[in-house]
Amino acid sequence: MANDAEPVESEARVRSSFAKQGLMATLGATLETVSPGVVEIAIRPRPAISQQHGFVHAGAVTAIADSAAGYAALSLMPPGTGVLSTEFKINLLAPASGDRIVARGRVVKAGRTLTVAQSEVFAEVAGQEKLIALLTATLMTIAARGGISD
Amino acid sequence: MANDAEPVESEARVRSSFAKQGLMATLGATLETVSPGVVEIAIRPRPAISQQHGFVHAGAVTAIADSAAGYAALSLMPPGTGVLSTEFKINLLAPASGDRIVARGRVVKAGRTLTVAQSEVFAEVAGQEKLIALLTATLMTIAARGGISD
Amino acid sequence: MANDAEPVESEARVRSSFAKQGLMATLGATLETVSPGVVEIAIRPRPAISQQHGFVHAGAVTAIADSAAGYAALSLMPPGTGVLSTEFKINLLAPASGDRIVARGRVVKAGRTLTVAQSEVFAEVAGQEKLIALLTATLMTIAARGGISD
Amino acid sequence: MANDAEPVESEARVRSSFAKQGLMATLGATLETVSPGVVEIAIRPRPAISQQHGFVHAGAVTAIADSAAGYAALSLMPPGTGVLSTEFKINLLAPASGDRIVARGRVVKAGRTLTVAQSEVFAEVAGQEKLIALLTATLMTIAARGGISD
């Protein structure tokens, strides 16, 4: 049953690629939901990822938002291909603090060469979500070769 | 001689703020040149900051590019104020690898409330620089209060 | 009943400002829905607003998307203030053609100084909407003075 | 002498494509310098391209900045190909007014599939240039087919 199996394959591919991102481990990021076209990545605020005022650094927020958008895109790409961010833009709406920071990436438009995806980033405070950043990215499908895959 | 002293003050302020950014230490980033309107930050490629293909993760490239742009802006702001990134956009032009990755931030337009700055990011390979990314950021001047300064 | 009256005031302000935008008349743009935080502007494809392949020029698509985002922001700003675009980013997802092009702006985060808004741009073809562009903008609230209002 | 002839061909191609952009004529835009990797387009402020405060509308500024970036990219693309904007971002640094508004596009990185270009937009006032906007664009090389060329 190929159709049923595909989302599982796709999820396995995203999880395997995420595990290879050294930066995600360094930031303490965890891969949460992975479904076709939607991927969530979370971090917990701590001094090791802070900026000068004690909030989570925009670079760390951007890193999980970029990875969530990229993996949302990858989850819809054909087997044997990989994904590359070509550009992204982020608006930082509020300081990143709270119990947990979650980036939720989803595909806006999947194309053969280029995919556009957005990540909304939420701060969780006492069980409430607050939108703190919005990222829009262009991802490129690349042929897997010489180790450049997934 | 106040005018002569200002760049020194400005540099001290940038260096002191940089030292408080936990993420920069975690990434192994070093603050290089600091002069009025121009700031350089560097990292060395290593597995702890990698993406899935072994290159430096776009999130790490962005983190130093954002900080370089922000500190270039801060270097021109009045004493007693702080800087906040409100948004940025980065184009990733080539994979980030080599001996060293250097983000060179410079102010494009300094305003009272908003400053626009750009960071060019270069990969150094065998003494040659190659442009690998270009970031444009909008930074906001904030009044220092409640520990939110620099 | 001041609260009931406000949306009407807000709509009147947006319509009055739109009427002063010479470019909107030149492009043949029409102001459609105006409600608090949401504004729609439409154009009809024609040679006078085309690019070299006969599609609507990205500049015309961007103009209505920027105005829709700006007016969505203005619709939530206090009386006596005006709105200024400080930056925006647009992803062009598909060629702009069809019966009508509609930009739907909505506020993502309203702030005292800065507001972030998004416009989705749709092409209408035979009664069906297709997403063709996505714009994210930062708008600044400005004090009305010397004719710089709304 | 093919090499000598190429820039001329390239310029002819850009000028021919520009002449097909209905929007440029509608805005009163003129194509100025065209050289390999650098293209200038100008407009003169007038009510027909204004926003609500009498300045040139951001949409008109963006239209010439996008076209200048796109044609700078096209000027370096192989014969028989066309150019498409996939995304751009603009920072508006100062109100657009003066004697003339000039967008100067130049290629930052030319690639086989994607090219990144920037346009600086200047307002000319009494013979002085002032930087008023900065646009960064990603352009795609497309195969010429079915009338989609240049």
mmCIF file of N, CA and C in Angstrom, chain A residues 18-116:
data_model
loop_
_atom_site.group_PDB
_atom_site.id
_atom_site.type_symbol
_atom_site.label_atom_id
_atom_site.label_comp_id
_atom_site.label_asym_id
_atom_site.label_seq_id
_atom_site.Cartn_x
_atom_site.Cartn_y
_atom_site.Cartn_z
ATOM 1 N N PHE A 18 17.188 15.526 10.181
ATOM 2 C CA PHE A 18 17.257 16.376 11.372
ATOM 3 C C PHE A 18 18.353 15.897 12.311
ATOM 4 N N ALA A 19 18.461 14.571 12.450
ATOM 5 C CA ALA A 19 19.456 13.998 13.365
ATOM 6 C C ALA A 19 20.883 14.317 12.928
ATOM 7 N N LYS A 20 21.043 14.651 11.636
ATOM 8 C CA LYS A 20 22.391 14.992 11.122
ATOM 9 C C LYS A 20 22.730 16.462 11.291
ATOM 10 N N GLN A 21 21.746 17.294 11.688
ATOM 11 C CA GLN A 21 22.017 18.734 11.840
ATOM 12 C C GLN A 21 22.660 18.993 13.193
ATOM 13 N N GLY A 22 23.972 19.108 13.187
ATOM 14 C CA GLY A 22 24.694 19.340 14.440
ATOM 15 C C GLY A 22 24.167 20.557 15.188
ATOM 16 N N LEU A 23 23.790 21.601 14.438
ATOM 17 C CA LEU A 23 23.336 22.831 15.096
ATOM 18 C C LEU A 23 22.087 22.586 15.936
ATOM 19 N N MET A 24 21.185 21.730 15.451
ATOM 20 C CA MET A 24 19.943 21.493 16.192
ATOM 21 C C MET A 24 20.251 20.874 17.564
ATOM 22 N N ALA A 25 21.192 19.921 17.589
ATOM 23 C CA ALA A 25 21.589 19.321 18.874
ATOM 24 C C ALA A 25 22.248 20.370 19.765
ATOM 25 N N THR A 26 23.104 21.192 19.171
ATOM 26 C CA THR A 26 23.795 22.226 19.946
ATOM 27 C C THR A 26 22.805 23.212 20.564
ATOM 28 N N LEU A 27 21.747 23.529 19.829
ATOM 29 C CA LEU A 27 20.735 24.464 20.342
ATOM 30 C C LEU A 27 19.769 23.769 21.315
ATOM 31 N N GLY A 28 19.819 22.450 21.368
ATOM 32 C CA GLY A 28 18.871 21.705 22.198
ATOM 33 C C GLY A 28 17.505 21.614 21.550
ATOM 34 N N ALA A 29 17.470 21.726 20.220
ATOM 35 C CA ALA A 29 16.184 21.712 19.504
ATOM 36 C C ALA A 29 15.667 20.288 19.357
ATOM 37 N N THR A 30 14.359 20.141 19.437
ATOM 38 C CA THR A 30 13.738 18.824 19.264
ATOM 39 C C THR A 30 12.738 18.881 18.119
ATOM 40 N N LEU A 31 12.708 17.776 17.377
ATOM 41 C CA LEU A 31 11.784 17.663 16.256
ATOM 42 C C LEU A 31 10.473 17.124 16.797
ATOM 43 N N GLU A 32 9.412 17.890 16.665
ATOM 44 C CA GLU A 32 8.109 17.459 17.180
ATOM 45 C C GLU A 32 7.299 16.879 16.016
ATOM 46 N N THR A 33 6.136 17.390 15.781
ATOM 47 C CA THR A 33 5.273 16.893 14.696
ATOM 48 C C THR A 33 5.974 16.871 13.341
ATOM 49 N N VAL A 34 5.817 15.784 12.611
ATOM 50 C CA VAL A 34 6.237 15.730 11.203
ATOM 51 C C VAL A 34 5.087 15.119 10.423
ATOM 52 N N SER A 35 4.415 15.917 9.625
ATOM 53 C CA SER A 35 3.385 15.352 8.749
ATOM 54 C C SER A 35 3.552 15.995 7.382
ATOM 55 N N PRO A 36 2.915 15.461 6.341
ATOM 56 C CA PRO A 36 3.173 15.993 4.999
ATOM 57 C C PRO A 36 2.876 17.487 4.904
ATOM 58 N N GLY A 37 3.903 18.278 4.672
ATOM 59 C CA GLY A 37 3.743 19.710 4.502
ATOM 60 C C GLY A 37 3.758 20.514 5.782
ATOM 61 N N VAL A 38 3.874 19.862 6.931
ATOM 62 C CA VAL A 38 3.886 20.569 8.224
ATOM 63 C C VAL A 38 4.911 19.933 9.168
ATOM 64 N N VAL A 39 5.802 20.754 9.701
ATOM 65 C CA VAL A 39 6.839 20.259 10.619
ATOM 66 C C VAL A 39 7.006 21.241 11.771
ATOM 67 N N GLU A 40 7.133 20.714 12.982
ATOM 68 C CA GLU A 40 7.339 21.553 14.171
ATOM 69 C C GLU A 40 8.671 21.240 14.834
ATOM 70 N N ILE A 41 9.386 22.295 15.215
ATOM 71 C CA ILE A 41 10.658 22.156 15.944
ATOM 72 C C ILE A 41 10.598 23.081 17.153
ATOM 73 N N ALA A 42 11.093 22.601 18.296
ATOM 74 C CA ALA A 42 10.998 23.390 19.532
ATOM 75 C C ALA A 42 12.356 23.545 20.216
ATOM 76 N N ILE A 43 12.497 24.628 20.941
ATOM 77 C CA ILE A 43 13.662 24.819 21.830
ATOM 78 C C ILE A 43 13.157 25.355 23.171
ATOM 79 N N ARG A 44 13.984 25.172 24.198
ATOM 80 C CA ARG A 44 13.660 25.733 25.508
ATOM 81 C C ARG A 44 14.649 26.864 25.795
ATOM 82 N N PRO A 45 14.128 28.034 26.163
ATOM 83 C CA PRO A 45 15.000 29.165 26.485
ATOM 84 C C PRO A 45 16.022 28.784 27.566
ATOM 85 N N ARG A 46 17.273 29.136 27.328
ATOM 86 C CA ARG A 46 18.324 28.935 28.344
ATOM 87 C C ARG A 46 19.485 29.842 27.975
ATOM 88 N N PRO A 47 20.355 30.126 28.935
ATOM 89 C CA PRO A 47 21.431 31.089 28.687
ATOM 90 C C PRO A 47 22.285 30.761 27.457
ATOM 91 N N ALA A 48 22.462 29.481 27.146
ATOM 92 C CA ALA A 48 23.347 29.105 26.035
ATOM 93 C C ALA A 48 22.845 29.562 24.668
ATOM 94 N N ILE A 49 21.582 29.960 24.579
ATOM 95 C CA ILE A 49 21.056 30.402 23.280
ATOM 96 C C ILE A 49 20.508 31.828 23.364
ATOM 97 N N SER A 50 21.002 32.581 24.331
ATOM 98 C CA SER A 50 20.440 33.906 24.603
ATOM 99 C C SER A 50 21.113 35.018 23.798
ATOM 100 N N GLN A 51 20.419 36.151 23.730
ATOM 101 C CA GLN A 51 21.044 37.386 23.269
ATOM 102 C C GLN A 51 21.383 38.233 24.518
ATOM 103 N N GLN A 52 21.755 39.475 24.300
ATOM 104 C CA GLN A 52 22.313 40.262 25.405
ATOM 105 C C GLN A 52 21.321 40.653 26.496
ATOM 106 N N HIS A 53 20.011 40.579 26.176
ATOM 107 C CA HIS A 53 19.013 40.957 27.191
ATOM 108 C C HIS A 53 18.403 39.731 27.875
ATOM 109 N N GLY A 54 18.891 38.536 27.551
ATOM 110 C CA GLY A 54 18.401 37.332 28.203
ATOM 111 C C GLY A 54 17.322 36.596 27.423
ATOM 112 N N PHE A 55 16.793 37.233 26.369
ATOM 113 C CA PHE A 55 15.811 36.542 25.530
ATOM 114 C C PHE A 55 16.541 35.542 24.623
ATOM 115 N N VAL A 56 15.785 34.646 24.001
ATOM 116 C CA VAL A 56 16.410 33.747 23.028
ATOM 117 C C VAL A 56 16.887 34.596 21.843
ATOM 118 N N HIS A 57 18.095 34.344 21.382
ATOM 119 C CA HIS A 57 18.709 35.100 20.277
ATOM 120 C C HIS A 57 17.904 34.902 18.988
ATOM 121 N N ALA A 58 17.738 35.984 18.235
ATOM 122 C CA ALA A 58 17.029 35.894 16.951
ATOM 123 C C ALA A 58 17.655 34.833 16.047
ATOM 124 N N GLY A 59 18.946 34.615 16.192
ATOM 125 C CA GLY A 59 19.613 33.596 15.378
ATOM 126 C C GLY A 59 19.124 32.197 15.714
ATOM 127 N N ALA A 60 18.838 31.935 16.969
ATOM 128 C CA ALA A 60 18.337 30.611 17.372
ATOM 129 C C ALA A 60 16.880 30.445 16.944
ATOM 130 N N VAL A 61 16.098 31.502 17.112
ATOM 131 C CA VAL A 61 14.705 31.481 16.649
ATOM 132 C C VAL A 61 14.667 31.222 15.144
ATOM 133 N N THR A 62 15.549 31.922 14.431
ATOM 134 C CA THR A 62 15.601 31.778 12.976
ATOM 135 C C THR A 62 16.056 30.381 12.574
ATOM 136 N N ALA A 63 16.998 29.835 13.303
ATOM 137 C CA ALA A 63 17.517 28.506 12.965
ATOM 138 C C ALA A 63 16.408 27.453 13.010
ATOM 139 N N ILE A 64 15.578 27.479 14.064
ATOM 140 C CA ILE A 64 14.506 26.466 14.117
ATOM 141 C C ILE A 64 13.387 26.788 13.130
ATOM 142 N N ALA A 65 13.149 28.066 12.901
ATOM 143 C CA ALA A 65 12.106 28.454 11.939
ATOM 144 C C ALA A 65 12.521 28.066 10.518
ATOM 145 N N ASP A 66 13.800 28.259 10.197
ATOM 146 C CA ASP A 66 14.323 27.875 8.874
ATOM 147 C C ASP A 66 14.271 26.357 8.715
ATOM 148 N N SER A 67 14.704 25.620 9.743
ATOM 149 C CA SER A 67 14.687 24.153 9.644
ATOM 150 C C SER A 67 13.256 23.633 9.540
ATOM 151 N N ALA A 68 12.320 24.227 10.283
ATOM 152 C CA ALA A 68 10.924 23.774 10.220
ATOM 153 C C ALA A 68 10.351 24.013 8.823
ATOM 154 N N ALA A 69 10.653 25.173 8.240
ATOM 155 C CA ALA A 69 10.178 25.475 6.884
ATOM 156 C C ALA A 69 10.824 24.523 5.875
ATOM 157 N N GLY A 70 12.121 24.301 6.036
ATOM 158 C CA GLY A 70 12.853 23.430 5.111
ATOM 159 C C GLY A 70 12.349 21.993 5.171
ATOM 160 N N TYR A 71 12.092 21.499 6.383
ATOM 161 C CA TYR A 71 11.624 20.121 6.498
ATOM 162 C C TYR A 71 10.171 19.981 6.076
ATOM 163 N N ALA A 72 9.362 21.027 6.274
ATOM 164 C CA ALA A 72 8.000 20.999 5.728
ATOM 165 C C ALA A 72 8.078 20.839 4.208
ATOM 166 N N ALA A 73 9.000 21.564 3.587
ATOM 167 C CA ALA A 73 9.192 21.460 2.138
ATOM 168 C C ALA A 73 9.700 20.073 1.761
ATOM 169 N N LEU A 74 10.711 19.601 2.484
ATOM 170 C CA LEU A 74 11.289 18.284 2.172
ATOM 171 C C LEU A 74 10.251 17.183 2.283
ATOM 172 N N SER A 75 9.313 17.330 3.224
ATOM 173 C CA SER A 75 8.316 16.274 3.448
ATOM 174 C C SER A 75 7.421 16.046 2.237
ATOM 175 N N LEU A 76 7.402 17.034 1.319
ATOM 176 C CA LEU A 76 6.592 16.896 0.100
ATOM 177 C C LEU A 76 7.427 16.625 -1.146
ATOM 178 N N MET A 77 8.761 16.569 -0.979
ATOM 179 C CA MET A 77 9.612 16.391 -2.158
ATOM 180 C C MET A 77 9.762 14.905 -2.499
ATOM 181 N N PRO A 78 10.037 14.614 -3.786
ATOM 182 C CA PRO A 78 10.170 13.219 -4.198
ATOM 183 C C PRO A 78 11.347 12.541 -3.486
ATOM 184 N N PRO A 79 11.253 11.227 -3.287
ATOM 185 C CA PRO A 79 12.385 10.479 -2.730
ATOM 186 C C PRO A 79 13.647 10.720 -3.557
ATOM 187 N N GLY A 80 14.781 10.710 -2.919
ATOM 188 C CA GLY A 80 16.043 10.855 -3.645
ATOM 189 C C GLY A 80 16.417 12.298 -3.898
ATOM 190 N N THR A 81 15.646 13.231 -3.358
ATOM 191 C CA THR A 81 16.004 14.637 -3.517
ATOM 192 C C THR A 81 16.362 15.206 -2.150
ATOM 193 N N GLY A 82 16.965 16.380 -2.167
ATOM 194 C CA GLY A 82 17.298 17.072 -0.930
ATOM 195 C C GLY A 82 16.765 18.483 -0.985
ATOM 196 N N VAL A 83 16.927 19.223 0.111
ATOM 197 C CA VAL A 83 16.369 20.564 0.195
ATOM 198 C C VAL A 83 17.450 21.551 0.613
ATOM 199 N N LEU A 84 17.376 22.747 0.052
ATOM 200 C CA LEU A 84 18.358 23.797 0.320
ATOM 201 C C LEU A 84 17.596 25.105 0.509
ATOM 202 N N SER A 85 17.886 25.858 1.564
ATOM 203 C CA SER A 85 17.287 27.193 1.712
ATOM 204 C C SER A 85 18.015 28.142 0.773
ATOM 205 N N THR A 86 17.276 28.877 -0.057
ATOM 206 C CA THR A 86 17.955 29.858 -0.904
ATOM 207 C C THR A 86 17.822 31.261 -0.309
ATOM 208 N N GLU A 87 16.746 31.515 0.400
ATOM 209 C CA GLU A 87 16.568 32.807 1.067
ATOM 210 C C GLU A 87 15.437 32.680 2.054
ATOM 211 N N PHE A 88 15.478 33.514 3.083
ATOM 212 C CA PHE A 88 14.307 33.647 3.953
ATOM 213 C C PHE A 88 14.302 35.021 4.574
ATOM 214 N N LYS A 89 13.120 35.357 5.110
ATOM 215 C CA LYS A 89 12.885 36.650 5.721
ATOM 216 C C LYS A 89 12.112 36.390 6.987
ATOM 217 N N ILE A 90 12.483 37.051 8.052
ATOM 218 C CA ILE A 90 11.783 36.837 9.305
ATOM 219 C C ILE A 90 11.415 38.174 9.912
ATOM 220 N N ASN A 91 10.188 38.269 10.408
ATOM 221 C CA ASN A 91 9.768 39.420 11.215
ATOM 222 C C ASN A 91 9.691 38.974 12.658
ATOM 223 N N LEU A 92 10.376 39.694 13.512
ATOM 224 C CA LEU A 92 10.436 39.367 14.935
ATOM 225 C C LEU A 92 9.409 40.235 15.634
ATOM 226 N N LEU A 93 8.339 39.618 16.133
ATOM 227 C CA LEU A 93 7.167 40.357 16.591
ATOM 228 C C LEU A 93 7.189 40.655 18.079
ATOM 229 N N ALA A 94 7.896 39.828 18.835
ATOM 230 C CA ALA A 94 7.946 40.011 20.286
ATOM 231 C C ALA A 94 9.178 39.272 20.795
ATOM 232 N N PRO A 95 9.699 39.664 21.957
ATOM 233 C CA PRO A 95 10.875 38.988 22.507
ATOM 234 C C PRO A 95 10.593 37.493 22.700
ATOM 235 N N ALA A 96 11.594 36.661 22.458
ATOM 236 C CA ALA A 96 11.431 35.212 22.566
ATOM 237 C C ALA A 96 11.778 34.775 23.980
ATOM 238 N N SER A 97 10.745 34.499 24.757
ATOM 239 C CA SER A 97 10.960 33.971 26.099
ATOM 240 C C SER A 97 9.752 33.115 26.457
ATOM 241 N N GLY A 98 9.785 32.459 27.585
ATOM 242 C CA GLY A 98 8.674 31.593 27.980
ATOM 243 C C GLY A 98 9.179 30.213 28.310
ATOM 244 N N ASP A 99 8.238 29.260 28.342
ATOM 245 C CA ASP A 99 8.599 27.898 28.706
ATOM 246 C C ASP A 99 9.228 27.152 27.532
ATOM 247 N N ARG A 100 8.738 27.476 26.335
ATOM 248 C CA ARG A 100 9.180 26.757 25.158
ATOM 249 C C ARG A 100 8.930 27.633 23.943
ATOM 250 N N ILE A 101 9.780 27.511 22.946
ATOM 251 C CA ILE A 101 9.612 28.256 21.689
ATOM 252 C C ILE A 101 9.385 27.203 20.604
ATOM 253 N N VAL A 102 8.275 27.326 19.882
ATOM 254 C CA VAL A 102 7.926 26.318 18.873
ATOM 255 C C VAL A 102 7.799 26.961 17.500
ATOM 256 N N ALA A 103 8.534 26.430 16.539
ATOM 257 C CA ALA A 103 8.423 26.897 15.150
ATOM 258 C C ALA A 103 7.590 25.887 14.373
ATOM 259 N N ARG A 104 6.526 26.367 13.740
ATOM 260 C CA ARG A 104 5.604 25.510 12.987
ATOM 261 C C ARG A 104 5.720 25.867 11.512
ATOM 262 N N GLY A 105 6.381 25.011 10.750
ATOM 263 C CA GLY A 105 6.574 25.271 9.319
ATOM 264 C C GLY A 105 5.497 24.601 8.493
ATOM 265 N N ARG A 106 5.033 25.296 7.462
ATOM 266 C CA ARG A 106 4.059 24.686 6.546
ATOM 267 C C ARG A 106 4.333 25.187 5.134
ATOM 268 N N VAL A 107 4.036 24.332 4.184
ATOM 269 C CA VAL A 107 4.292 24.665 2.781
ATOM 270 C C VAL A 107 3.184 25.575 2.264
ATOM 271 N N VAL A 108 3.565 26.675 1.639
ATOM 272 C CA VAL A 108 2.603 27.601 1.024
ATOM 273 C C VAL A 108 2.380 27.203 -0.432
ATOM 274 N N LYS A 109 3.456 26.894 -1.122
ATOM 275 C CA LYS A 109 3.363 26.510 -2.539
ATOM 276 C C LYS A 109 4.534 25.580 -2.867
ATOM 277 N N ALA A 110 4.212 24.347 -3.223
ATOM 278 C CA ALA A 110 5.255 23.384 -3.583
ATOM 279 C C ALA A 110 5.453 23.400 -5.086
ATOM 280 N N GLY A 111 6.671 23.621 -5.531
ATOM 281 C CA GLY A 111 6.952 23.627 -6.961
ATOM 282 C C GLY A 111 8.002 22.583 -7.283
ATOM 283 N N ARG A 112 8.255 22.377 -8.559
ATOM 284 C CA ARG A 112 9.232 21.373 -8.962
ATOM 285 C C ARG A 112 10.634 21.804 -8.543
ATOM 286 N N THR A 113 10.977 23.048 -8.830
ATOM 287 C CA THR A 113 12.306 23.549 -8.475
ATOM 288 C C THR A 113 12.278 24.297 -7.145
ATOM 289 N N LEU A 114 11.309 25.196 -6.982
ATOM 290 C CA LEU A 114 11.248 26.044 -5.788
ATOM 291 C C LEU A 114 9.973 25.800 -4.991
ATOM 292 N N THR A 115 10.117 25.767 -3.685
ATOM 293 C CA THR A 115 8.979 25.648 -2.775
ATOM 294 C C THR A 115 9.007 26.845 -1.834
ATOM 295 N N VAL A 116 7.857 27.435 -1.583
ATOM 296 C CA VAL A 116 7.761 28.524 -0.611
ATOM 297 C C VAL A 116 7.060 27.984 0.631
#
